[in-house]
Short mmCIF file of C-alpha atoms in Angstrom, two decimals:
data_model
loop_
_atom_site.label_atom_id
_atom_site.label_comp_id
_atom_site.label_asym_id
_atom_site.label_seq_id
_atom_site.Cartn_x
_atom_site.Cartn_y
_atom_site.Cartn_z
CA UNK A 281 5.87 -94.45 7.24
CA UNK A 282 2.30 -95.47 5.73
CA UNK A 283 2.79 -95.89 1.76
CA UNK A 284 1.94 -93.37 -0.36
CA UNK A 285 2.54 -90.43 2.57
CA UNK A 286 4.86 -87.90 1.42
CA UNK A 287 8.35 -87.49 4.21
CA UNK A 288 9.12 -84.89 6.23
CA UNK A 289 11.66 -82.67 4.22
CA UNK A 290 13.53 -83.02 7.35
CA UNK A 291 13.79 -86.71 6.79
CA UNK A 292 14.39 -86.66 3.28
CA UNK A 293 18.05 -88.39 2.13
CA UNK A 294 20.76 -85.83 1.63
CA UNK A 295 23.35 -86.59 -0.57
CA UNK A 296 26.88 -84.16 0.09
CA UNK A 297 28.91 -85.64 -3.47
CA UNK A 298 28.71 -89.41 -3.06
CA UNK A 299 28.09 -89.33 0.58
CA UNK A 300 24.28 -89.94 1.24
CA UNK A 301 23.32 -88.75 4.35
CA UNK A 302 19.31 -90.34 5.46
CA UNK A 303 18.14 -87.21 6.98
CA UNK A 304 19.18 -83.53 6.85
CA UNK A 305 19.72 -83.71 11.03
CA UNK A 306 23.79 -83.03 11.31
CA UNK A 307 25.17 -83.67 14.84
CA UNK A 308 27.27 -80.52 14.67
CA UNK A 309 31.19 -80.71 15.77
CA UNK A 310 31.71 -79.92 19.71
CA UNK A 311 34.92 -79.54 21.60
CA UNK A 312 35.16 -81.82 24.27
CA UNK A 313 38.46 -80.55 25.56
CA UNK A 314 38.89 -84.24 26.80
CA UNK A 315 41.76 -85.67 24.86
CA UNK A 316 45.15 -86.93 26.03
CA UNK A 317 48.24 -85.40 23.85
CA UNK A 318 45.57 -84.79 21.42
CA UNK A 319 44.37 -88.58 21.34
CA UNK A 320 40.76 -89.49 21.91
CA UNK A 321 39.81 -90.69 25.40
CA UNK A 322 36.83 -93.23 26.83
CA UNK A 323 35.42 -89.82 27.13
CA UNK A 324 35.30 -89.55 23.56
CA UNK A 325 34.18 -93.38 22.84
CA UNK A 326 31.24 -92.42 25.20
CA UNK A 327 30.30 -89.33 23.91
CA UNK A 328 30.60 -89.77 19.99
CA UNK A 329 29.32 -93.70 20.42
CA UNK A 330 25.73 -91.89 22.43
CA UNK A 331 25.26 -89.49 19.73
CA UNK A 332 25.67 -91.97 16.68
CA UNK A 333 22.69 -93.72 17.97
CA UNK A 334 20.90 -90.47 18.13
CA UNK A 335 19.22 -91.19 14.26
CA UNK A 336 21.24 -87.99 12.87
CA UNK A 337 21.92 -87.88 9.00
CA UNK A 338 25.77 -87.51 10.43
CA UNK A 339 27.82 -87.32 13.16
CA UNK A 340 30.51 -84.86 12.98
CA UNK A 341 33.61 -84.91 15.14
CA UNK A 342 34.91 -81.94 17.34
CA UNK A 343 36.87 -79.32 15.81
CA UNK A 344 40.65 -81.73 15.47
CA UNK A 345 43.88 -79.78 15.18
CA UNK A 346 46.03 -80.95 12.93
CA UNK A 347 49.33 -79.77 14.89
CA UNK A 348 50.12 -79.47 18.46
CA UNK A 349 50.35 -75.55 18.17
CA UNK A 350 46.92 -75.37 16.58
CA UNK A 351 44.85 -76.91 19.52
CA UNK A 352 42.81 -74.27 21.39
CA UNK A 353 43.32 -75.90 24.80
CA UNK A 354 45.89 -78.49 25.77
CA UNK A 355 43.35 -81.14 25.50
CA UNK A 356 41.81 -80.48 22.44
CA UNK A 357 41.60 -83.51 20.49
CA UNK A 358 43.97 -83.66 17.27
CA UNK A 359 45.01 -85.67 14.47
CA UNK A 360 48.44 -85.26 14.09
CA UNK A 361 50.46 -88.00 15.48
CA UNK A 362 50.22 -92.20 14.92
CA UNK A 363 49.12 -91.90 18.50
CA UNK A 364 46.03 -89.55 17.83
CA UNK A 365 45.56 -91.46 14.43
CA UNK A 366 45.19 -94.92 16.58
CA UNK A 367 43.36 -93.49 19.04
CA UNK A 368 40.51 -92.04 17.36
CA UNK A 369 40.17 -95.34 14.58
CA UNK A 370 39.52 -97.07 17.91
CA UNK A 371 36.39 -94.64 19.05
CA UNK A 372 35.24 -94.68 14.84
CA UNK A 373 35.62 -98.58 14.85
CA UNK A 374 33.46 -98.67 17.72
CA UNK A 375 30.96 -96.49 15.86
CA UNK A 376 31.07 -98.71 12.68
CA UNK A 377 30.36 -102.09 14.06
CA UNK A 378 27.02 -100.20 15.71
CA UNK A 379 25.88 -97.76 13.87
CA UNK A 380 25.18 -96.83 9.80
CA UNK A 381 25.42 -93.39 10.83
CA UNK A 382 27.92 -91.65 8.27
CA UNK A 383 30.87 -89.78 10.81
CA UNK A 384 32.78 -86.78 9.34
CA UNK A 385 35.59 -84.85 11.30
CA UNK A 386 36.34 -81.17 11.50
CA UNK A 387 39.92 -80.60 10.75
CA UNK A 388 41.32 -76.98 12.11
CA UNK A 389 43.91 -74.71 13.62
CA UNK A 390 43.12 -72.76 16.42
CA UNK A 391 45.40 -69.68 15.23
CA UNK A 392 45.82 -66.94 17.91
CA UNK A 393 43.09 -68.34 20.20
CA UNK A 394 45.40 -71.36 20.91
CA UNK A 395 46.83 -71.86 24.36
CA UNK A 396 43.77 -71.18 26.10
CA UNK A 397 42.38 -72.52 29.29
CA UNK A 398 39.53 -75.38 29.69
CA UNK A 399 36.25 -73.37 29.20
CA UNK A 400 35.30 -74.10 32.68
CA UNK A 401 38.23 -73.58 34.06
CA UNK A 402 37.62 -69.85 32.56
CA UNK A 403 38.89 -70.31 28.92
CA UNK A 404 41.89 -67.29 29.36
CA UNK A 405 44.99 -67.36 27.22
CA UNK A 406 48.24 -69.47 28.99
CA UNK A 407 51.36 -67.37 28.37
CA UNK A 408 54.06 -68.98 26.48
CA UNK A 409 56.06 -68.94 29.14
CA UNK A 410 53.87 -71.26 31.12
CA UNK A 411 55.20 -75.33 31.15
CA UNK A 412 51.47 -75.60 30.19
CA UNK A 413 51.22 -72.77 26.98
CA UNK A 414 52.53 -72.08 23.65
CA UNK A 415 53.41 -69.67 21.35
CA UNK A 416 50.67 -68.95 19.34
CA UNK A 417 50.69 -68.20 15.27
CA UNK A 418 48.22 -66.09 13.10
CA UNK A 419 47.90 -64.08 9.71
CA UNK A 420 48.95 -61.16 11.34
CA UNK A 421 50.84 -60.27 15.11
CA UNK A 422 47.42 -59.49 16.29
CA UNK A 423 46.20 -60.76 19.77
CA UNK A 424 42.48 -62.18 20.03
CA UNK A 425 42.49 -60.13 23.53
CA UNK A 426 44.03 -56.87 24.36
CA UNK A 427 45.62 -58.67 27.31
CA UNK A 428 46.62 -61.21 25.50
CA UNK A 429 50.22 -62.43 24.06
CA UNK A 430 50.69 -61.17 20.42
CA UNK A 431 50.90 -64.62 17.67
CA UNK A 432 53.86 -65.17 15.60
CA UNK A 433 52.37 -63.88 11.98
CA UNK A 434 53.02 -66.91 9.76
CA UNK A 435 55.84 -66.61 7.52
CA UNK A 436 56.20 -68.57 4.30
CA UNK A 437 57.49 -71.57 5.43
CA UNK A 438 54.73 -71.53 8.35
CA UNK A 439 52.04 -71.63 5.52
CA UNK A 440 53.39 -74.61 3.87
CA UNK A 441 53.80 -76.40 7.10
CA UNK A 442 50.42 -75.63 8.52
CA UNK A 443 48.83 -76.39 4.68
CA UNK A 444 51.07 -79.70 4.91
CA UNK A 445 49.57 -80.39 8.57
CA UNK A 446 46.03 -79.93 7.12
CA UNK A 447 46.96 -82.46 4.32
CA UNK A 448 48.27 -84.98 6.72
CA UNK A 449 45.59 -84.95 9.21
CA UNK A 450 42.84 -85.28 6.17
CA UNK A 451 44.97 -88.50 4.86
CA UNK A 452 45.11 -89.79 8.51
CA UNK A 453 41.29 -89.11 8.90
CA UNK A 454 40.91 -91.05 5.66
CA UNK A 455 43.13 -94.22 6.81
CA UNK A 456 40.91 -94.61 9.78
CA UNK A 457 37.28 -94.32 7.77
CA UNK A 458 36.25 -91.03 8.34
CA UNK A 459 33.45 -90.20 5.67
CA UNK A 460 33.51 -86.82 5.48
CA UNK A 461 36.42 -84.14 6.08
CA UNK A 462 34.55 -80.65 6.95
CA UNK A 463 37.42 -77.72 7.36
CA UNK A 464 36.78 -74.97 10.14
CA UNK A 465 37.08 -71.80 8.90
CA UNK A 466 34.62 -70.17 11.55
CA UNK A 467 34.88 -69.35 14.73
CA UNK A 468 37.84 -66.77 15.37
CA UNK A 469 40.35 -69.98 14.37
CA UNK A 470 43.18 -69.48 11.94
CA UNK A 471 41.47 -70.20 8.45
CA UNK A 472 38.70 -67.57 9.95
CA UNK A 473 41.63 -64.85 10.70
CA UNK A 474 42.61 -65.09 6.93
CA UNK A 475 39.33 -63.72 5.83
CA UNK A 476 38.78 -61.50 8.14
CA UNK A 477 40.01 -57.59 8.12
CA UNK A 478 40.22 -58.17 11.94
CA UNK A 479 43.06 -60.24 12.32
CA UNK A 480 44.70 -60.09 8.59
CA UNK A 481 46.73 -57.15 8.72
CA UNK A 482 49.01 -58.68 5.96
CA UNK A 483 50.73 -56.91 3.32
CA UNK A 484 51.86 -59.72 0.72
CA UNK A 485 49.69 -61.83 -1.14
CA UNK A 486 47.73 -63.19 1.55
CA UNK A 487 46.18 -60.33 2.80
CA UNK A 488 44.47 -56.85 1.69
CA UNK A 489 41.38 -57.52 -0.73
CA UNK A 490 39.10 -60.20 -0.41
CA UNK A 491 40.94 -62.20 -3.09
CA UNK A 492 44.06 -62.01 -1.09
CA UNK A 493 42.16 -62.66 2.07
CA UNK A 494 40.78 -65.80 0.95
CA UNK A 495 44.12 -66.96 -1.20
CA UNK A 496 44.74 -69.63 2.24
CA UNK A 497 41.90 -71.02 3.17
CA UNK A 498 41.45 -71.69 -0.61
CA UNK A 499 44.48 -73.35 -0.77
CA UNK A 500 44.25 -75.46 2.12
CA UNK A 501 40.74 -76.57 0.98
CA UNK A 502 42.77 -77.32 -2.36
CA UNK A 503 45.56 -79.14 -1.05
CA UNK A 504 43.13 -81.45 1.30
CA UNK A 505 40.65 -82.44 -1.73
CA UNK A 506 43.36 -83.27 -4.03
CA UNK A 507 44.92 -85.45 -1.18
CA UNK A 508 41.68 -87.47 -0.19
CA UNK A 509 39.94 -90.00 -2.66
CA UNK A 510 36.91 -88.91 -4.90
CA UNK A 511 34.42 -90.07 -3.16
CA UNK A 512 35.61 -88.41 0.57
CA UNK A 513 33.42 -85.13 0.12
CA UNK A 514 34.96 -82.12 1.54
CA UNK A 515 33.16 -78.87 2.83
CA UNK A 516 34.08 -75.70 5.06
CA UNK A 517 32.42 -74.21 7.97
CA UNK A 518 32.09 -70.58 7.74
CA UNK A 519 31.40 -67.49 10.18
CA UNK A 520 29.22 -65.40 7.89
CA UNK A 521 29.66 -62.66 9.79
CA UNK A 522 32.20 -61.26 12.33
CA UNK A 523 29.22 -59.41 14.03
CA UNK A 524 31.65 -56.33 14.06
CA UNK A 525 31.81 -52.70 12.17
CA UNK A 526 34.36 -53.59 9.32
CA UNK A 527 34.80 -57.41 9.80
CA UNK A 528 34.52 -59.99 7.55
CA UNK A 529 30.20 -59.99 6.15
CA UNK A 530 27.77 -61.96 4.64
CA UNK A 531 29.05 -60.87 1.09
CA UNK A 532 32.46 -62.34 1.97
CA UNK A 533 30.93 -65.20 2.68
CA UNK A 534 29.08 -65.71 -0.75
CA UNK A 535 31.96 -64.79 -2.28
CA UNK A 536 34.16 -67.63 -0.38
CA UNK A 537 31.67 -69.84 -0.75
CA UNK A 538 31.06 -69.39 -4.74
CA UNK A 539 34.84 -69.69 -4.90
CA UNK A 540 34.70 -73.40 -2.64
CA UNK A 541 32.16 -74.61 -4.63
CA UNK A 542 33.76 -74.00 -7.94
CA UNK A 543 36.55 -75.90 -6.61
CA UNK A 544 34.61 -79.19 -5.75
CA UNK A 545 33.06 -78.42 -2.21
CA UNK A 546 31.10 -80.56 -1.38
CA UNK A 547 28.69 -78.35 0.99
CA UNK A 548 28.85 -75.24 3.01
CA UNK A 549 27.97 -75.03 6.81
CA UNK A 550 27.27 -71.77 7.86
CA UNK A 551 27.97 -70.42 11.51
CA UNK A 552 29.13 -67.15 12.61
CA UNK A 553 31.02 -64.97 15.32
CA UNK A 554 34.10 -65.37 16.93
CA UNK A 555 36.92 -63.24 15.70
CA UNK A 556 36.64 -60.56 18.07
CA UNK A 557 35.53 -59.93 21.93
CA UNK A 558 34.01 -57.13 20.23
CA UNK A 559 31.19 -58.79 18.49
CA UNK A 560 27.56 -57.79 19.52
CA UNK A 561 25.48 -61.07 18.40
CA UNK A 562 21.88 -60.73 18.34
CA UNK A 563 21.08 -64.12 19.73
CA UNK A 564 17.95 -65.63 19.26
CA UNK A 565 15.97 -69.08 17.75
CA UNK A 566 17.21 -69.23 14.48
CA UNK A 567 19.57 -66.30 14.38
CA UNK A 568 21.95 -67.00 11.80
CA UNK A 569 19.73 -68.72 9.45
CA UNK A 570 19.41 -66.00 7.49
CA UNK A 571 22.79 -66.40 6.70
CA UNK A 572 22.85 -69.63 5.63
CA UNK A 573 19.53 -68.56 3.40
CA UNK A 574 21.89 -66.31 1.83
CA UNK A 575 24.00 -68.77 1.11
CA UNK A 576 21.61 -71.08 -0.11
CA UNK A 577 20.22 -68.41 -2.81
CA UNK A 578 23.94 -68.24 -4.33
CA UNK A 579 24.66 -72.22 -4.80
CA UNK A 580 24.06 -74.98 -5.69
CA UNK A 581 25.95 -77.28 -2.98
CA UNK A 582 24.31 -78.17 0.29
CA UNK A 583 24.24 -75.52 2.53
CA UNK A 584 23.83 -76.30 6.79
CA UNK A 585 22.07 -73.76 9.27
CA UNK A 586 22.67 -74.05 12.71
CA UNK A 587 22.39 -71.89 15.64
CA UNK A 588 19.80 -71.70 18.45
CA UNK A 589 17.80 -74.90 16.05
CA UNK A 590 15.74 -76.38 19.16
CA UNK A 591 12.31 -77.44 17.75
CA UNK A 592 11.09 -80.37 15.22
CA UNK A 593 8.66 -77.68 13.16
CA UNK A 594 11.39 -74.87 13.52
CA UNK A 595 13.89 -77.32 11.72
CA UNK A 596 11.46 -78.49 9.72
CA UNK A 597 10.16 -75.11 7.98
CA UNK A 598 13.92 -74.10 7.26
CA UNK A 599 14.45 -77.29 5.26
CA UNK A 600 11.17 -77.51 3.42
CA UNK A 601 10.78 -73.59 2.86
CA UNK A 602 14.57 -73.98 0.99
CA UNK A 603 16.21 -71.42 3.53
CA UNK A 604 19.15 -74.60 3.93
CA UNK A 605 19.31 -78.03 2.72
CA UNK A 606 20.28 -79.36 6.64
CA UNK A 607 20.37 -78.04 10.16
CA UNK A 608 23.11 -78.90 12.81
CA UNK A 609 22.57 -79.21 16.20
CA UNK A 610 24.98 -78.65 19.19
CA UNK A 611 23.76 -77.93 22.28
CA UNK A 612 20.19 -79.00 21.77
CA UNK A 613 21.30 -82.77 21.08
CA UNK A 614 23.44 -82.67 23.82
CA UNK A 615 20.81 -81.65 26.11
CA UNK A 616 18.65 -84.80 24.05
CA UNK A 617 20.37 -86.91 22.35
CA UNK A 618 17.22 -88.57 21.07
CA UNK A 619 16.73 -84.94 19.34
CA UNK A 620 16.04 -86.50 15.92
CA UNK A 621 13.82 -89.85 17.49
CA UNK A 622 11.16 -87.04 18.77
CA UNK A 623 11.55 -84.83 15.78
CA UNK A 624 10.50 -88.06 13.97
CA UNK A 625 7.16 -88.81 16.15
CA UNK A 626 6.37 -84.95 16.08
CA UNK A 627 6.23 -84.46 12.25
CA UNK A 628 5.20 -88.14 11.35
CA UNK A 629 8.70 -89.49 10.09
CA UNK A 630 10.46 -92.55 10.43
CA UNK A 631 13.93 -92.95 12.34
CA UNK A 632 17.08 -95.07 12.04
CA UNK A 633 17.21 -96.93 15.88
CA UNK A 634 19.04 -99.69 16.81
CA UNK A 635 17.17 -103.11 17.19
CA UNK A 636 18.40 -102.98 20.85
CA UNK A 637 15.79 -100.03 21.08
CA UNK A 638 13.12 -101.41 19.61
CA UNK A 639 11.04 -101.66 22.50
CA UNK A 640 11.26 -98.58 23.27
CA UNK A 641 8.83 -97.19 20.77
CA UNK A 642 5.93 -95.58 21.93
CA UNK A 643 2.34 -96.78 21.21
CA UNK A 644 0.76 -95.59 18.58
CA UNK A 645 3.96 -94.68 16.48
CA UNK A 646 4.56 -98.09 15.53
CA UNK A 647 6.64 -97.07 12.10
CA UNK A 648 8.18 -94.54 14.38
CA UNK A 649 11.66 -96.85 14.12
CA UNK A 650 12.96 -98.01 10.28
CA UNK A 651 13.51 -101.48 10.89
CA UNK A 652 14.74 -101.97 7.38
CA UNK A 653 17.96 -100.02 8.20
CA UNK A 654 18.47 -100.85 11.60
CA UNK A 655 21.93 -99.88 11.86
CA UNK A 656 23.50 -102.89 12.68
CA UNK A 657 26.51 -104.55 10.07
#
């Protein structure tokens, strides 16, 4: 970029705690449902090694289940086992000998939606009794589906040993140079079923009010920061809404997400849906920015917006208007996985490429490319 010509606000560095991210472009965290045993497959060196290249601020790694029972499909990836912990280190190794591109990983538990089909293969709940399902646990003995087999409702010792799992997974992740440990608590997956009045039917301590709703996913988030060093930031991805009558709401949310920061979060990323077949989404460019606006208004962490994010200026005027700090993208940077390269050229920015791609640059955007941190170590 000329001297003396002020960034993008897209482009501007990031920092989530210690963790400096170069842009505010998150690669958002997408299932794969390619892993062996829940170990990371050529698939996944392929995939994850394309998209560090892309010039994101970070990479984030698919939703990873930190025990067997928690994966939503049987080849979900997970962390949870020296196999799965080998496995990935070989796919992030691969990463850090090409790329500066900070990597995170989304550590979860699928909850009742475990045991599910591929997504293309229809995505329906496998019975237990099927070689190929699982029993499933939740909050409460609540199915997702009404055709679907009730979870076991977490008892007391299932709490520990799913907060335990959580632990272990975020040490593993740690061992094998993961940056960044994000926690999924969106999506209709068990952290998610905590919070909402949906699937938390619970009568003890962990269910009820919104205090008692929130008592486990605050205590996993807990029990994973004090495990990981320092300077290993650790966030949460939220569903801000349950897009149903009665479901968990955008005032949850702030509430939860007042209560993570307070307790050293390092950002909030802010999604929502998936706790009920019921939900009645009003899709749409943008549509749950608002939500992370809200967000934004009540603290003082990073906050992420993603959902239906396609265009350079679109991502652009969220950041520099203050609606979020960063946007994720999913299925637009799949779709281009230069996403952030022509974001750059639209809006006048510069780009981390590798030198390989130099030559690549277009005329006439010369300074399109920073060849000062050209991502090679």
């Amino acid at each position: 970029m000329d001297a003396g010509r002020t960034s993008p606000a897209l482009f501007r560095p990031l920092d989530l705690g210690s963790l400096r991210l170069g842009n505010r472009i998150v690669v958002a965290p997408m299932c794969q449902y390619s892993a062996e045993d829940g170990s990371a497959t050529d698939w996944h060196m392929m995939h994850l090694g394309a998209l560090s290249l892309s010039g994101a601020g970070m990479l984030i790694i698919e939703a990873t289940a930190v025990e067997s029972a928690g994966r939503i499909t049987a080849r979900d990836l997970g962390l949870y086992s020296d196999g799965n912990e080998a496995a990935l280190a070989r796919v992030v190794n691969a990463i850090r000998v090409h790329s500066r591109i900070p990597v995170a990983v989304q550590l979860g538990h699928a909850g009742r939606k475990a045991s599910s089909d591929l997504p293309w293969n229809g995505g329906a709940q496998i019975a237990p009794e099927d070689p190929a399902g699982w029993r499933a646990v939740a909050p409460s003995a609540l199915s997702h589906g009404p055709d679907e087999v009730e979870p076991r409702a977490l008892d007391e010792a299932g709490l520990a040993r799913v907060r335990d799992a959580f632990v272990a997974a975020a040490r593993r992740a740690v061992r094998i140079g993961i940056d960044g440990i994000e926690l999924h608590g969106a999506h209709g997956y068990l952290l998610h079923e905590f919070l909402s009045p949906i699937s938390n039917r619970r009568r003890d301590a962990y269910g009820g009010d919104l205090e008692g709703r929130m008592r486990f996913p605050l205590e996993v988030f807990e029990a994973v920061r004090a495990a990981v060093p320092a300077e290993v930031p650790v966030w949460m991805r939220l569903s801000a809404s349950d897009w149903v009558e009665g479901g968990w709401d955008i005032d949850g949310t702030v509430a939860l997400s007042k209560a993570l920061e307070a307790r050293g979060a390092a950002a909030i990323h802010v999604s929502s849906g998936g706790v009920s077949p019921d939900q009645k989404i009003e899709v749409g460019p943008g549509y749950q920015v608002h939500f992370a606006e809200a967000v934004t208004a009540a603290v003082d962490i990073p906050v992420i917006a993603v959902g239906m994010i396609t265009e350079a200026q679109q991502a652009e005027e969220i950041v520099a208007s203050g609606k979020a700090d960063a946007i994720a993208l999913a299925r637009a940077i799949l779709y281009d996985p230069r996403w952030p390269w022509h974001a750059a050229a639209t809006l006048g920015a510069t780009v981390a490429a590798p030198p390989q791609y130099w030559r690549c640059q277009p005329h006439g955007l010369k300074h399109l490319f920073d060849q000062a941190e050209h991502g090679q170590r």
